[in-house]
Coordinates of C-alpha atoms and ligand atoms in Angstrom, one line a residue:
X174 CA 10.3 0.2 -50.8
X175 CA 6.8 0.5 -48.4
X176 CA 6.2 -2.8 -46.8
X177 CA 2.9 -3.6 -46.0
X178 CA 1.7 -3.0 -42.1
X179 CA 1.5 -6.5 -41.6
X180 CA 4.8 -7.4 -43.4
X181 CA 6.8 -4.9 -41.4
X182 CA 4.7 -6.0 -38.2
X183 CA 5.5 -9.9 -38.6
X184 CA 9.1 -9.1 -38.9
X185 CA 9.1 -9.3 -34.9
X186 CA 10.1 -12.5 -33.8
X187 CA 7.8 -12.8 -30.8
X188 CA 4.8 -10.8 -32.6
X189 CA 2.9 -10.6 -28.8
X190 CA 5.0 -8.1 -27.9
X191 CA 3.2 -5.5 -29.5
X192 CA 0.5 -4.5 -27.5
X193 CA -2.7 -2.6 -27.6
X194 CA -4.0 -2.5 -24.1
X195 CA -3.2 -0.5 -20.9
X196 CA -1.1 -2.2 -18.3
X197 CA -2.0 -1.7 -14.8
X198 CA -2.7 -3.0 -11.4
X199 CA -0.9 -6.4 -12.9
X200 CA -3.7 -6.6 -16.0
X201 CA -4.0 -5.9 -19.7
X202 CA -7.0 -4.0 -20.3
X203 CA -9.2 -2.1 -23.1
X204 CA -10.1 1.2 -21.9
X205 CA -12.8 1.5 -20.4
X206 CA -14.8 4.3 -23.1
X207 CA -13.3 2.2 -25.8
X208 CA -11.4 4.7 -26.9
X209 CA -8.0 3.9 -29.1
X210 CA -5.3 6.3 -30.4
X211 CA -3.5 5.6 -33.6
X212 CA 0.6 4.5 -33.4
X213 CA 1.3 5.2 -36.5
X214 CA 5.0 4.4 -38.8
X215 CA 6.7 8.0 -39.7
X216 CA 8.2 6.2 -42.7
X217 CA 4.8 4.5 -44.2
X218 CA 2.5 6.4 -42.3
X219 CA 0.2 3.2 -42.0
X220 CA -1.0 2.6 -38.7
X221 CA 1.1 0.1 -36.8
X222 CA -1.5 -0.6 -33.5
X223 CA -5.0 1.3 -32.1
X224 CA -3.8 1.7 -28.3
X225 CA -6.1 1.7 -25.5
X226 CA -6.6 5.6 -24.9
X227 CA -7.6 5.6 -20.8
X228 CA -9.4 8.2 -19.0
X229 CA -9.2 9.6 -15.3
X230 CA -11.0 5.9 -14.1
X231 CA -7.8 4.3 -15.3
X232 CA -5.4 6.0 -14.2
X233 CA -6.9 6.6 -10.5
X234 CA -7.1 3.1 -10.4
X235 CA -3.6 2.6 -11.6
X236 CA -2.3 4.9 -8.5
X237 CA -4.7 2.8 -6.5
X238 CA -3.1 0.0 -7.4
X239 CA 0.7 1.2 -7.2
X240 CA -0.3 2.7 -3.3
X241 CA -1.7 -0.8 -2.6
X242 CA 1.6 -2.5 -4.0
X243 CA 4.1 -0.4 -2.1
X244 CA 4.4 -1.6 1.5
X245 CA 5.2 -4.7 0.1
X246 CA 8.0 -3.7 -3.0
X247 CA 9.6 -1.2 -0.2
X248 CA 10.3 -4.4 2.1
X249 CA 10.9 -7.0 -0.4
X250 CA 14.5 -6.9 0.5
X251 CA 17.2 -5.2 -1.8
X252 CA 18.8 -8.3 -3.4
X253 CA 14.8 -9.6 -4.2
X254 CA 14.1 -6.6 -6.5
X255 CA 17.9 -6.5 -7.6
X256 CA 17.1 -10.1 -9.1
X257 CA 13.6 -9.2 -10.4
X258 CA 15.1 -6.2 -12.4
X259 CA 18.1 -8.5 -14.0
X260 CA 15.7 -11.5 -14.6
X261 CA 13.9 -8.0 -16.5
X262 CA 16.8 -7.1 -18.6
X263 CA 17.9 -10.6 -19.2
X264 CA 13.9 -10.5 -21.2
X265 CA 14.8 -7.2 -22.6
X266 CA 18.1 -9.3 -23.9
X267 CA 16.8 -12.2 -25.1
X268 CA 14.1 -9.6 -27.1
X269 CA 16.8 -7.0 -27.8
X270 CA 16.1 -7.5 -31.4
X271 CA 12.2 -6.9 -31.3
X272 CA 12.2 -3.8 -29.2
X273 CA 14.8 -2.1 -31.6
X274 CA 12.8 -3.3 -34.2
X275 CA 9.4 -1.9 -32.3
X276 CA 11.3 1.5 -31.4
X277 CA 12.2 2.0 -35.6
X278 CA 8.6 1.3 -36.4
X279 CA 7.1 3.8 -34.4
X280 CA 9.7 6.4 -33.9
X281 CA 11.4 6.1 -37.7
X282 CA 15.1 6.1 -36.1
X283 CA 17.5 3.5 -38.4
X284 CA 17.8 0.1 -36.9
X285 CA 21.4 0.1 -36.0
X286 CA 20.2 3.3 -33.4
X287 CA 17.5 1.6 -32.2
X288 CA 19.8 -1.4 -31.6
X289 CA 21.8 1.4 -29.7
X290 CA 19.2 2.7 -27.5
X291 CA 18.2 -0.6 -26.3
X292 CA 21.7 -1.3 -25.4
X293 CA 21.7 2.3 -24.1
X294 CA 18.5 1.8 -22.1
X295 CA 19.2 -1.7 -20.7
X296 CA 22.1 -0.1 -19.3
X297 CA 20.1 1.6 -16.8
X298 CA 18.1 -1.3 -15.5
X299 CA 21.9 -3.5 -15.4
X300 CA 23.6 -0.7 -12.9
X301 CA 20.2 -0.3 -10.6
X302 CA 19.4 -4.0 -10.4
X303 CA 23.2 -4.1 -8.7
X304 CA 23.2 -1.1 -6.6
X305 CA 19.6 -1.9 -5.3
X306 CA 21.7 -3.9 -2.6
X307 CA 23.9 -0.5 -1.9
X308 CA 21.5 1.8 -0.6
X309 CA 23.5 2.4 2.8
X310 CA 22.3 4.5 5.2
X311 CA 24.8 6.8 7.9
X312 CA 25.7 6.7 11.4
X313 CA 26.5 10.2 12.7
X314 CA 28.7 10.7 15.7
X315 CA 26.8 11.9 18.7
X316 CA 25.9 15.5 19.4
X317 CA 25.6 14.7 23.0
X318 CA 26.1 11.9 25.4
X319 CA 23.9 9.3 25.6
X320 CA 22.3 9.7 22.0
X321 CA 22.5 7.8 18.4
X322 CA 21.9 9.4 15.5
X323 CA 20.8 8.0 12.6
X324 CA 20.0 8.3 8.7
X325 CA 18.3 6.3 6.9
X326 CA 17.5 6.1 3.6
X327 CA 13.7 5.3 2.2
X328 CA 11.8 5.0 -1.1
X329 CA 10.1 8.1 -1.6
X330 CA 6.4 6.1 -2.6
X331 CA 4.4 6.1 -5.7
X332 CA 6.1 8.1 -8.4
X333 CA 4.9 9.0 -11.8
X334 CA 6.8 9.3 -15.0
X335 CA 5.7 11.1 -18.4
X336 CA 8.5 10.3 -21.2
X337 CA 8.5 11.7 -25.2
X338 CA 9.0 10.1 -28.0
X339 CA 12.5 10.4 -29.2
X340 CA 14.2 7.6 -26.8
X341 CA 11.2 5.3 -26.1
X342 CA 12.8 3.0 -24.7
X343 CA 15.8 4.9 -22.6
X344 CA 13.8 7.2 -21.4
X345 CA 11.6 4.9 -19.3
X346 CA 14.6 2.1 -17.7
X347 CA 16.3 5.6 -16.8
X348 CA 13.5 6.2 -14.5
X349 CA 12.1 3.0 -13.8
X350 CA 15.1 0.9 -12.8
X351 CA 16.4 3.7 -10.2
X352 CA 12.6 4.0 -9.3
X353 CA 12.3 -0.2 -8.2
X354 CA 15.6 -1.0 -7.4
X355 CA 14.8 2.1 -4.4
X356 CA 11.8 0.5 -3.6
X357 CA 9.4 2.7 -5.1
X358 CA 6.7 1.8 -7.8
X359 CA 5.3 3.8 -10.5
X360 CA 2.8 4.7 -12.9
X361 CA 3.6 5.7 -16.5
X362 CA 2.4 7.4 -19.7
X363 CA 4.7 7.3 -22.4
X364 CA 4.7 9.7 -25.8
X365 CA 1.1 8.9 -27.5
X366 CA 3.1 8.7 -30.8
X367 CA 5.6 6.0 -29.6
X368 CA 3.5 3.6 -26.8
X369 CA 4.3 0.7 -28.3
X370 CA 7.8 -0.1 -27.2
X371 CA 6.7 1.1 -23.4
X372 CA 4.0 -1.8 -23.5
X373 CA 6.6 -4.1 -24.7
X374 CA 8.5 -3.5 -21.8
X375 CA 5.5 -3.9 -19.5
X376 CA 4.5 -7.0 -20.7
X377 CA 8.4 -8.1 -20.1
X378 CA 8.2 -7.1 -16.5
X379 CA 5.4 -8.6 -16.3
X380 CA 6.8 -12.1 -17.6
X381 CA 9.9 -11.0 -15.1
X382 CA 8.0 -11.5 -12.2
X383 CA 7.5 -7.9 -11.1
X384 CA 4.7 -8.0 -9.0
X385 CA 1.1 -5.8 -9.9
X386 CA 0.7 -2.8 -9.4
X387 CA 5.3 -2.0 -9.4
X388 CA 5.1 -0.8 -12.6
X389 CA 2.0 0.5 -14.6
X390 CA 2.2 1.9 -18.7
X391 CA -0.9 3.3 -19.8
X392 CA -1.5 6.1 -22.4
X393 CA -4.0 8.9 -21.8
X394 CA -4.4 12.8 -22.9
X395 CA -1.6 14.1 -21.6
X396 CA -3.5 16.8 -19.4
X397 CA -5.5 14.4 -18.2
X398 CA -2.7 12.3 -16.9
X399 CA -0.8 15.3 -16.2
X400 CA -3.5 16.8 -14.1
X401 CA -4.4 13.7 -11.8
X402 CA -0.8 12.4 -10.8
X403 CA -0.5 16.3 -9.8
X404 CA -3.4 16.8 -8.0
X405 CA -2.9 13.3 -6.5
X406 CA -1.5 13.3 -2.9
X407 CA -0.9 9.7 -3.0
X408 CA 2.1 10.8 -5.7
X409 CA 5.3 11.7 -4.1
X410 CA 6.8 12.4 -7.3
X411 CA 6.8 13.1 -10.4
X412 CA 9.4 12.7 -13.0
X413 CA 9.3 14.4 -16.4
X414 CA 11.1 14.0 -19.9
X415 CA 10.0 16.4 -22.3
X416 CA 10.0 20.0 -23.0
X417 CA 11.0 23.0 -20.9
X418 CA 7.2 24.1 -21.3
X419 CA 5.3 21.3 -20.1
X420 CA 7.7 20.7 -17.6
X421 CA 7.1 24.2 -15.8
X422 CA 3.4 23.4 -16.1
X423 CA 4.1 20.0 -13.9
X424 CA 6.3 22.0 -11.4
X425 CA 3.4 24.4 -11.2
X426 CA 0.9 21.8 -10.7
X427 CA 2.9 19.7 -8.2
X428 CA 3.5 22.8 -6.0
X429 CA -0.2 22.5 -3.7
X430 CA 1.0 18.6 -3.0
X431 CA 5.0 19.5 -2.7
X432 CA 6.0 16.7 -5.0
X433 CA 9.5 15.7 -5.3
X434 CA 10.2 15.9 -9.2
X435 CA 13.0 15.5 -11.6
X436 CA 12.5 17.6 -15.2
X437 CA 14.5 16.3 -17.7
X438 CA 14.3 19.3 -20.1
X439 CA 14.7 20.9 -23.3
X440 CA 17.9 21.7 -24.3
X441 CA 20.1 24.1 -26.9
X442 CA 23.6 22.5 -26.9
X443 CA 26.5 24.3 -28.7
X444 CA 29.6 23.1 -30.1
X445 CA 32.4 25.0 -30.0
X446 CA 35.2 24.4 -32.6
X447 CA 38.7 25.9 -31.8
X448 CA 41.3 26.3 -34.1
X449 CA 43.8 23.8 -32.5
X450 CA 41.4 21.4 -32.4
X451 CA 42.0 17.9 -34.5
X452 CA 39.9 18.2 -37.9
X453 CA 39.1 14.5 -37.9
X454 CA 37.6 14.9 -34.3
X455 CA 35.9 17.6 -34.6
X456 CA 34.1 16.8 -37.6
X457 CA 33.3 13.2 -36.2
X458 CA 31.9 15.1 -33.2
X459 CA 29.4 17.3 -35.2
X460 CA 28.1 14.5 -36.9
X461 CA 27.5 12.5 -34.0
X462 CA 26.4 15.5 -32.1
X463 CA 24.5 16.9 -34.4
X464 CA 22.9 13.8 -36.7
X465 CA 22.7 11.1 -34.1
X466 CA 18.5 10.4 -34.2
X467 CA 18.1 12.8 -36.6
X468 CA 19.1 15.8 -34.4
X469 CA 16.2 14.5 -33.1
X470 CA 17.8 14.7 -29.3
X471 CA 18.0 17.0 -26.3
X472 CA 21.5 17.1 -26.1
X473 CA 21.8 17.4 -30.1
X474 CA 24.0 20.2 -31.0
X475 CA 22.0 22.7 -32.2
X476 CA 24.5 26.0 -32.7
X477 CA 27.7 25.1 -34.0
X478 CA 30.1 27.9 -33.6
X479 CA 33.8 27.4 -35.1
X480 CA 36.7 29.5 -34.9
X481 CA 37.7 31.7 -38.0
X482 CA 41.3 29.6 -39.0
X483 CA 39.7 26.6 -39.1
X484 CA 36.2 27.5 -40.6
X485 CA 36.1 26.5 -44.0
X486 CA 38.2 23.7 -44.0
X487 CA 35.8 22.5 -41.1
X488 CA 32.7 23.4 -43.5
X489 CA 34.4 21.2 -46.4
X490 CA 34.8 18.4 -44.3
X491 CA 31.4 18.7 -42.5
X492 CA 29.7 18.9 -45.6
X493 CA 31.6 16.0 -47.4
X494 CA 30.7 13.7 -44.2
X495 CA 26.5 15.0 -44.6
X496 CA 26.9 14.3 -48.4
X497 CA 27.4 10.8 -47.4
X498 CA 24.2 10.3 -45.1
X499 CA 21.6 8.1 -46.2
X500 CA 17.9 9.5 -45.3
X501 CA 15.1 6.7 -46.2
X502 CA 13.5 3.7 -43.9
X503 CA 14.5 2.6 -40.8
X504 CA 14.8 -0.8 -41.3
X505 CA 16.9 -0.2 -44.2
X506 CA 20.5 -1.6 -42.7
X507 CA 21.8 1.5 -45.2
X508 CA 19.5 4.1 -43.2
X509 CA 21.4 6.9 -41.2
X510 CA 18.4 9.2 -40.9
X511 CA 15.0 8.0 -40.8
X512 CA 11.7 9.9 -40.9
X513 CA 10.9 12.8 -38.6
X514 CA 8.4 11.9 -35.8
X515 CA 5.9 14.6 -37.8
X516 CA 4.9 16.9 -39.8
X517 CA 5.1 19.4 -37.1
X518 CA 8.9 18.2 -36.3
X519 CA 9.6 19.0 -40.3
X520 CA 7.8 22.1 -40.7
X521 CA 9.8 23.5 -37.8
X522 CA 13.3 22.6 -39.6
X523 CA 12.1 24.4 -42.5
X524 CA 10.6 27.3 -40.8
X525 CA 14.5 27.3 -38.6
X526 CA 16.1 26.9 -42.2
X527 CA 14.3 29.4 -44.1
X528 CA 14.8 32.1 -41.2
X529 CA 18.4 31.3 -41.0
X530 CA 18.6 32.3 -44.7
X531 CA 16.9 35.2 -44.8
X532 CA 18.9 36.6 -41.9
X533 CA 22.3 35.8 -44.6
X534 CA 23.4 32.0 -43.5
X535 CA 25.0 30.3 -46.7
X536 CA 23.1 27.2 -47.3
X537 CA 26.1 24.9 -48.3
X538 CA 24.3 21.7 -48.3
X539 CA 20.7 20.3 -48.3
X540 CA 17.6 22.2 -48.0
X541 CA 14.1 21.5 -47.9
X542 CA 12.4 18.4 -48.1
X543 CA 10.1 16.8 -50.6
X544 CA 7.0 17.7 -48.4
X545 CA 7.5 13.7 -46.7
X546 CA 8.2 13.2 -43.2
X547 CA 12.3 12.3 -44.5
X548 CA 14.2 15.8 -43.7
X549 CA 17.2 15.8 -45.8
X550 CA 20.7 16.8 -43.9
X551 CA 21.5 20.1 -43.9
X552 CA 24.3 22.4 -43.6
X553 CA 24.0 26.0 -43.7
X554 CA 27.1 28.8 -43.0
X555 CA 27.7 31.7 -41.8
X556 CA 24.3 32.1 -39.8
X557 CA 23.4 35.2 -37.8
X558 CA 24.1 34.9 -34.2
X559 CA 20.2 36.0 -33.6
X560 CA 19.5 33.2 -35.9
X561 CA 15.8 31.1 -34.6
X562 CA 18.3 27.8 -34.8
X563 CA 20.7 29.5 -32.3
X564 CA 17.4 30.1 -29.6
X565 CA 15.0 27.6 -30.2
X566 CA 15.8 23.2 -30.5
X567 CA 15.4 22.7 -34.2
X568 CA 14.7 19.1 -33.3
X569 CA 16.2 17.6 -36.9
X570 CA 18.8 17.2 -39.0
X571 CA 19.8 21.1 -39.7
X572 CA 23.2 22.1 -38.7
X573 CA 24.0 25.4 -38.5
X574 CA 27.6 26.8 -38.3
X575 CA 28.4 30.4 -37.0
X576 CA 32.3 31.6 -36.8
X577 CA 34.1 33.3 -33.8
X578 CA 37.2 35.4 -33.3
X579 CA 37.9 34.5 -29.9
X580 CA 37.2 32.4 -26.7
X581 CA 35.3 34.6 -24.6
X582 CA 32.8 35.4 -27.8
X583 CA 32.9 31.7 -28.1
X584 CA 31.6 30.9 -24.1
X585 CA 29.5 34.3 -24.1
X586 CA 27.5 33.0 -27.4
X587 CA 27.4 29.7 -26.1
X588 CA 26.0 31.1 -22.4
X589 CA 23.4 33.2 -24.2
X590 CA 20.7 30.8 -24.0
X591 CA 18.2 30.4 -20.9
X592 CA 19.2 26.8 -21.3
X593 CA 21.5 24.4 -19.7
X594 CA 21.9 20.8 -20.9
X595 CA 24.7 19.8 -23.0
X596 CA 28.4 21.7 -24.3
X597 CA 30.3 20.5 -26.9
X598 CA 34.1 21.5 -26.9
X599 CA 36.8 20.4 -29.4
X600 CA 40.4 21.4 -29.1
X601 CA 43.5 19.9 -28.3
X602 CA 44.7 22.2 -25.6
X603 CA 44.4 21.0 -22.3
X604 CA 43.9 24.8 -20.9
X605 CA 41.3 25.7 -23.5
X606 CA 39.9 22.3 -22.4
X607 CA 39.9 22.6 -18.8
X608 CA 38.5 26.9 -19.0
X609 CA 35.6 26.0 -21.7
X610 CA 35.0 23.2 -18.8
X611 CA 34.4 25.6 -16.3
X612 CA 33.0 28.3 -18.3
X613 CA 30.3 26.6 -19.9
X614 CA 26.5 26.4 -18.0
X615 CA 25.2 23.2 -18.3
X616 CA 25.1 20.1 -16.6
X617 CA 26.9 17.6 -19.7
X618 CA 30.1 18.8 -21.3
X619 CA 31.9 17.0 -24.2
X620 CA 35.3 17.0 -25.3
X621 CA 36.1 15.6 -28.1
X622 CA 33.1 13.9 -28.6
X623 CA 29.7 13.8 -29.8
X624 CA 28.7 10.8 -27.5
X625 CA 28.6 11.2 -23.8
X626 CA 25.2 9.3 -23.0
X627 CA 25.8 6.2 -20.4
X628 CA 23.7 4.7 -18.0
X629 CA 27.1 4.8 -15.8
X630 CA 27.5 8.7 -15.6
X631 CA 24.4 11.5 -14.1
X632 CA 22.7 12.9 -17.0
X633 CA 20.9 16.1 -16.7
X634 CA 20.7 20.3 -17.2
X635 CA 20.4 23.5 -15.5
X636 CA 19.2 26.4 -15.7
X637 CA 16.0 26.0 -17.8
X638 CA 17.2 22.7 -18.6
X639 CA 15.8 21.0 -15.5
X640 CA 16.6 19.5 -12.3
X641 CA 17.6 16.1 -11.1
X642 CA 20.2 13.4 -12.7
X643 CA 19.7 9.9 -14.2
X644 CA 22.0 7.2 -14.3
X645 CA 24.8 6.8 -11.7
X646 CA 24.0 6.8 -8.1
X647 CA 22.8 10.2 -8.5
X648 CA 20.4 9.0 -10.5
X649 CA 18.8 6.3 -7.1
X650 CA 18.6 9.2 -4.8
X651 CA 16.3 10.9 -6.5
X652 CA 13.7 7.8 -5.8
X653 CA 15.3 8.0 -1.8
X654 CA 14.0 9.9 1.0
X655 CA 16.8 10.7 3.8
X656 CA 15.1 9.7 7.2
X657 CA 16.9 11.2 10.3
X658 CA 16.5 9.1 13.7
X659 CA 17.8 10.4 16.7
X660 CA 17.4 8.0 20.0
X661 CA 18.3 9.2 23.0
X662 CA 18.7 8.0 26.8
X663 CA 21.4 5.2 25.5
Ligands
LIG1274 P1 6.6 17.3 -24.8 O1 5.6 17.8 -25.8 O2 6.8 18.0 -23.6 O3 6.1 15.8 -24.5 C1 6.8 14.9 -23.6 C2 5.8 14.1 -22.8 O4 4.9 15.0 -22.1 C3 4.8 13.3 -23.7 O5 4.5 12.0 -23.1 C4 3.6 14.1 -23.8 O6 2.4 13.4 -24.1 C5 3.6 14.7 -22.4 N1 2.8 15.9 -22.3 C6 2.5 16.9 -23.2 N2 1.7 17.8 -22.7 C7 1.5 17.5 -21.4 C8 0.8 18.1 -20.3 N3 0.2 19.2 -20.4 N4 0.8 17.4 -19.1 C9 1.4 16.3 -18.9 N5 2.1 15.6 -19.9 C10 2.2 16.3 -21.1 O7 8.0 17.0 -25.5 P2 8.3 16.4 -26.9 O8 8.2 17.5 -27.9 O9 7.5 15.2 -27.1 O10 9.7 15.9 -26.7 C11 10.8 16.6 -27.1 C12 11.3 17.5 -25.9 O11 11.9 16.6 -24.9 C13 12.5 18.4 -26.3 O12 12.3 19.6 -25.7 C14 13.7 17.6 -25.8 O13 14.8 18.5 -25.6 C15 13.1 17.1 -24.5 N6 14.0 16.0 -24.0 C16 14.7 16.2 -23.0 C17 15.6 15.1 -22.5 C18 16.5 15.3 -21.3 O14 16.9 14.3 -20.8 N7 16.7 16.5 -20.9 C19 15.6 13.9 -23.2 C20 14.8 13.7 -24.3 C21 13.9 14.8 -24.7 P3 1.9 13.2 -25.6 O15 3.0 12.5 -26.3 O16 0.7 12.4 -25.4 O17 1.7 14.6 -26.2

């Protein structure tokens, strides 16, 4: 059943959480044309909020204001921002129930994954608020006689982030907490269709003490924010989630000023299938792998390949498993798959779907949708090798399985992508384990399972995948500087 937009609205317990205006230099503000964007529910389509849309004043005033706050956040001493980011997520705790809540209305993902991601993306701000008392510096033994050499490390300024839509939450405490517990501040612009659950946060920090001008969320064009955090010199760095495209327009951009940047990219993960591997596992790693948010996910395995003894009985399985899924509302506690984010998002399935048929794949379960934003779960055989699913992110929940004769086909197929992310690998030899391990070119590697996101471990691709980590201590030195000092005359 469609609720109305206030009925699915008021089902947040604190309803001043959802907010409309832009968050910066430590006030709430309207923009200043008067301009709005609509948020709007994938599963109704109503419009959920009209959010401040801000232009170039706004946002040079939001660097401003994160340049003016930084002497001080760099010297408030480690354990002070350590306790400012856990009073945070102890706000993000006690409110864990409205931001999942926020993140299913505006993204569409079921409930009991938006519960998940907040877990997920509180994670982040728990390991950074502790290690922002562990950034240690070196002391190097003498080149010569009379001289102390030094390191040092230091927060690298103001940085900006630009996050999508599919993890509102996650994506933003991955950058953020690393970002303050270093001692830098930032400015950022979330996904225009899911601002909502970034303002929630702000106005958490906010109520956590984190001073004005640490942390700023406004939504603009993304040109136009993309543009001026490049061009400004008072950014040291930007960090991007989003696709490979937009992220080699940043890299461009940031080239005149030499930013430091991390590009959290798009990926093309495949899943390879071996015939020793344990049914039950690898069947419960394609469905997390592949279905988790819809296939709505970077590392979403988008090119199943499976090896020819175990292929059918791995497509009955599979398909038995899809049957199951439950596509409808979010808040639904039944839901597995919500909406897509758009129309765009469904029309690209289909186009991935009908391709994949005419080039000879066997659709064995699903097909198109009803022309509504809910894609139904789809499983199609036997696709070409060439296949658009096997070169492009479908983005949704189409799985497409391909069979192999033999390992090296298997890695070679798999490696045939200008993309680096994720690998999926199921088998129950430790050799074939250990070789795919190796063999495979990307910065994540599963085995045995679909689920290998934790604030605990770096997360992050090559190749045309990106550069940087998040999470781990990897993912604090990308907000550090290394400062060398070297006194002599001792
Ligand atoms: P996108 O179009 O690149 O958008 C991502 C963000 O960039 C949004 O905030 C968007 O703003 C903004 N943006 C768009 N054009 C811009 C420009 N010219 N200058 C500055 N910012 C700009 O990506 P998406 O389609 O929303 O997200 C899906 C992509 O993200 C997929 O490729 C996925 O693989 C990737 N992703 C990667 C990771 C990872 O960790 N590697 C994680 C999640 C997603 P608007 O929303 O206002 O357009």
């Amino acid at each position: 059943m469609v609720t109305t937009t206030e009925a699915r609205r008021t089902t947040l317990a604190r309803p001043d959480l959802l907010r409309s205006q832009a968050y910066y230099a430590g006030a709430w503000r309207d923009a200043a044309s008067g301009e709005t964007i609509a948020v709007t529910d994938p599963f109704s389509g109503e419009t959920l909020a009209q959010v401040a849309l801000v232009g170039e004043g706004e946002i040079q005033a939001a660097i401003a204001a994160a340049e003016a706050a930084f002497p001080r956040w760099s010297r408030t001493p480690h354990r002070e921002r350590g306790a400012l980011l856990r009073r945070w997520l102890e706000l993000i705790e006690r409110d864990k129930e409205d931001l999942a809540r926020l993140i299913t209305l505006e993204n569409g993902k079921p409930l009991k994954e938006a519960r998940a991601e907040v877990a997920y993306g509180a994670g982040f701000i728990e390991i950074y608020a502790e290690m922002a008392a562990g950034v240690l510096g070196e002391i190097i033994p003498p080149n010569a006689p009379g001289r102390r050499l030094l390191v040092e490390r230091e927060p690298i300024g103001v940085c900006a982030a630009i996050t999508p839509w599919n993890f509102p939450m996650a994506m933003l405490t991955r950058k953020i907490a690393p970002a303050l517990a270093a001692g830098c501040v930032m400015v950022c612009k979330p996904a225009s269709e899911t601002p909502l659950t970034a303002l929630a946060l702000a106005a958490l920090a906010e109520e956590a003490g984190i001073p004005p001008g640490v942390l700023s969320v406004l939504v603009s064009t993304p040109a136009l924010f993309g543009d001026i955090v490049t061009a400004s010199s008072a950014v040291r760095k930007i960090t991007f989630t989003g696709s490979t495209g937009v992220g080699a327009k940043l890299m461009a951009a940031s080239a005149p000023t030499i930013k430091r940047l991390s590009l959290e990219l798009g990926g093309n993960a495949p899943l390879l299938i071996f015939d020793d591997a344990d049914l039950d596992t690898a069947v419960e790693t394609a469905m997390v792998a592949k279905f988790r948010n819809g296939g709505q996910s970077c590392i979403a395995a988008n090119r199943i390949y499976v090896q020819r003894g175990v292929y059918e009985a791995f497509l009955a399985a599979f398909q038995a498993r899809i049957g199951a899924l439950k596509v409808g509302d979010g808040l639904d506690p039944a839901t597995d798959i919500g909406p897509l984010i758009s129309g765009r998002a469904v029309e690209k399935v289909e186009r991935h779907l009908d391709e994949a048929l005419a080039g000879g794949g066997r659709l064995v379960h699903g097909g198109r949708g009803d022309g509504s934003l809910l894609s139904p779960p789809t499983l199609v055989a036997d696709v070409a090798s060439d296949a658009l699913l096997t070169r492009e992110e479908t983005f949704g929940p189409l799985a497409g399985v391909i069979p192999f004769k033999t390992y090296d086909q298997a890695i070679a197929r798999a490696n045939d992508t200008p993309f680096g992310l994720a690998a999926y690998v199921c088998s129950s030899r430790p050799d074939t384990i250990a070789q795919a391990g190796r063999d495979l070119e990307t910065g994540m590697v599963g085995i045995n399972t679909g689920l290998i996101s934790t604030a605990a471990a770096p997360f992050g691709g090559v190749k045309s995948s990106g550069v940087g980590r998040e999470g781990s201590h990897h993912g604090l030195s990308e907000y550090l500087n290394y400062k060398y000092l070297c006194q002599a005359g001792l």
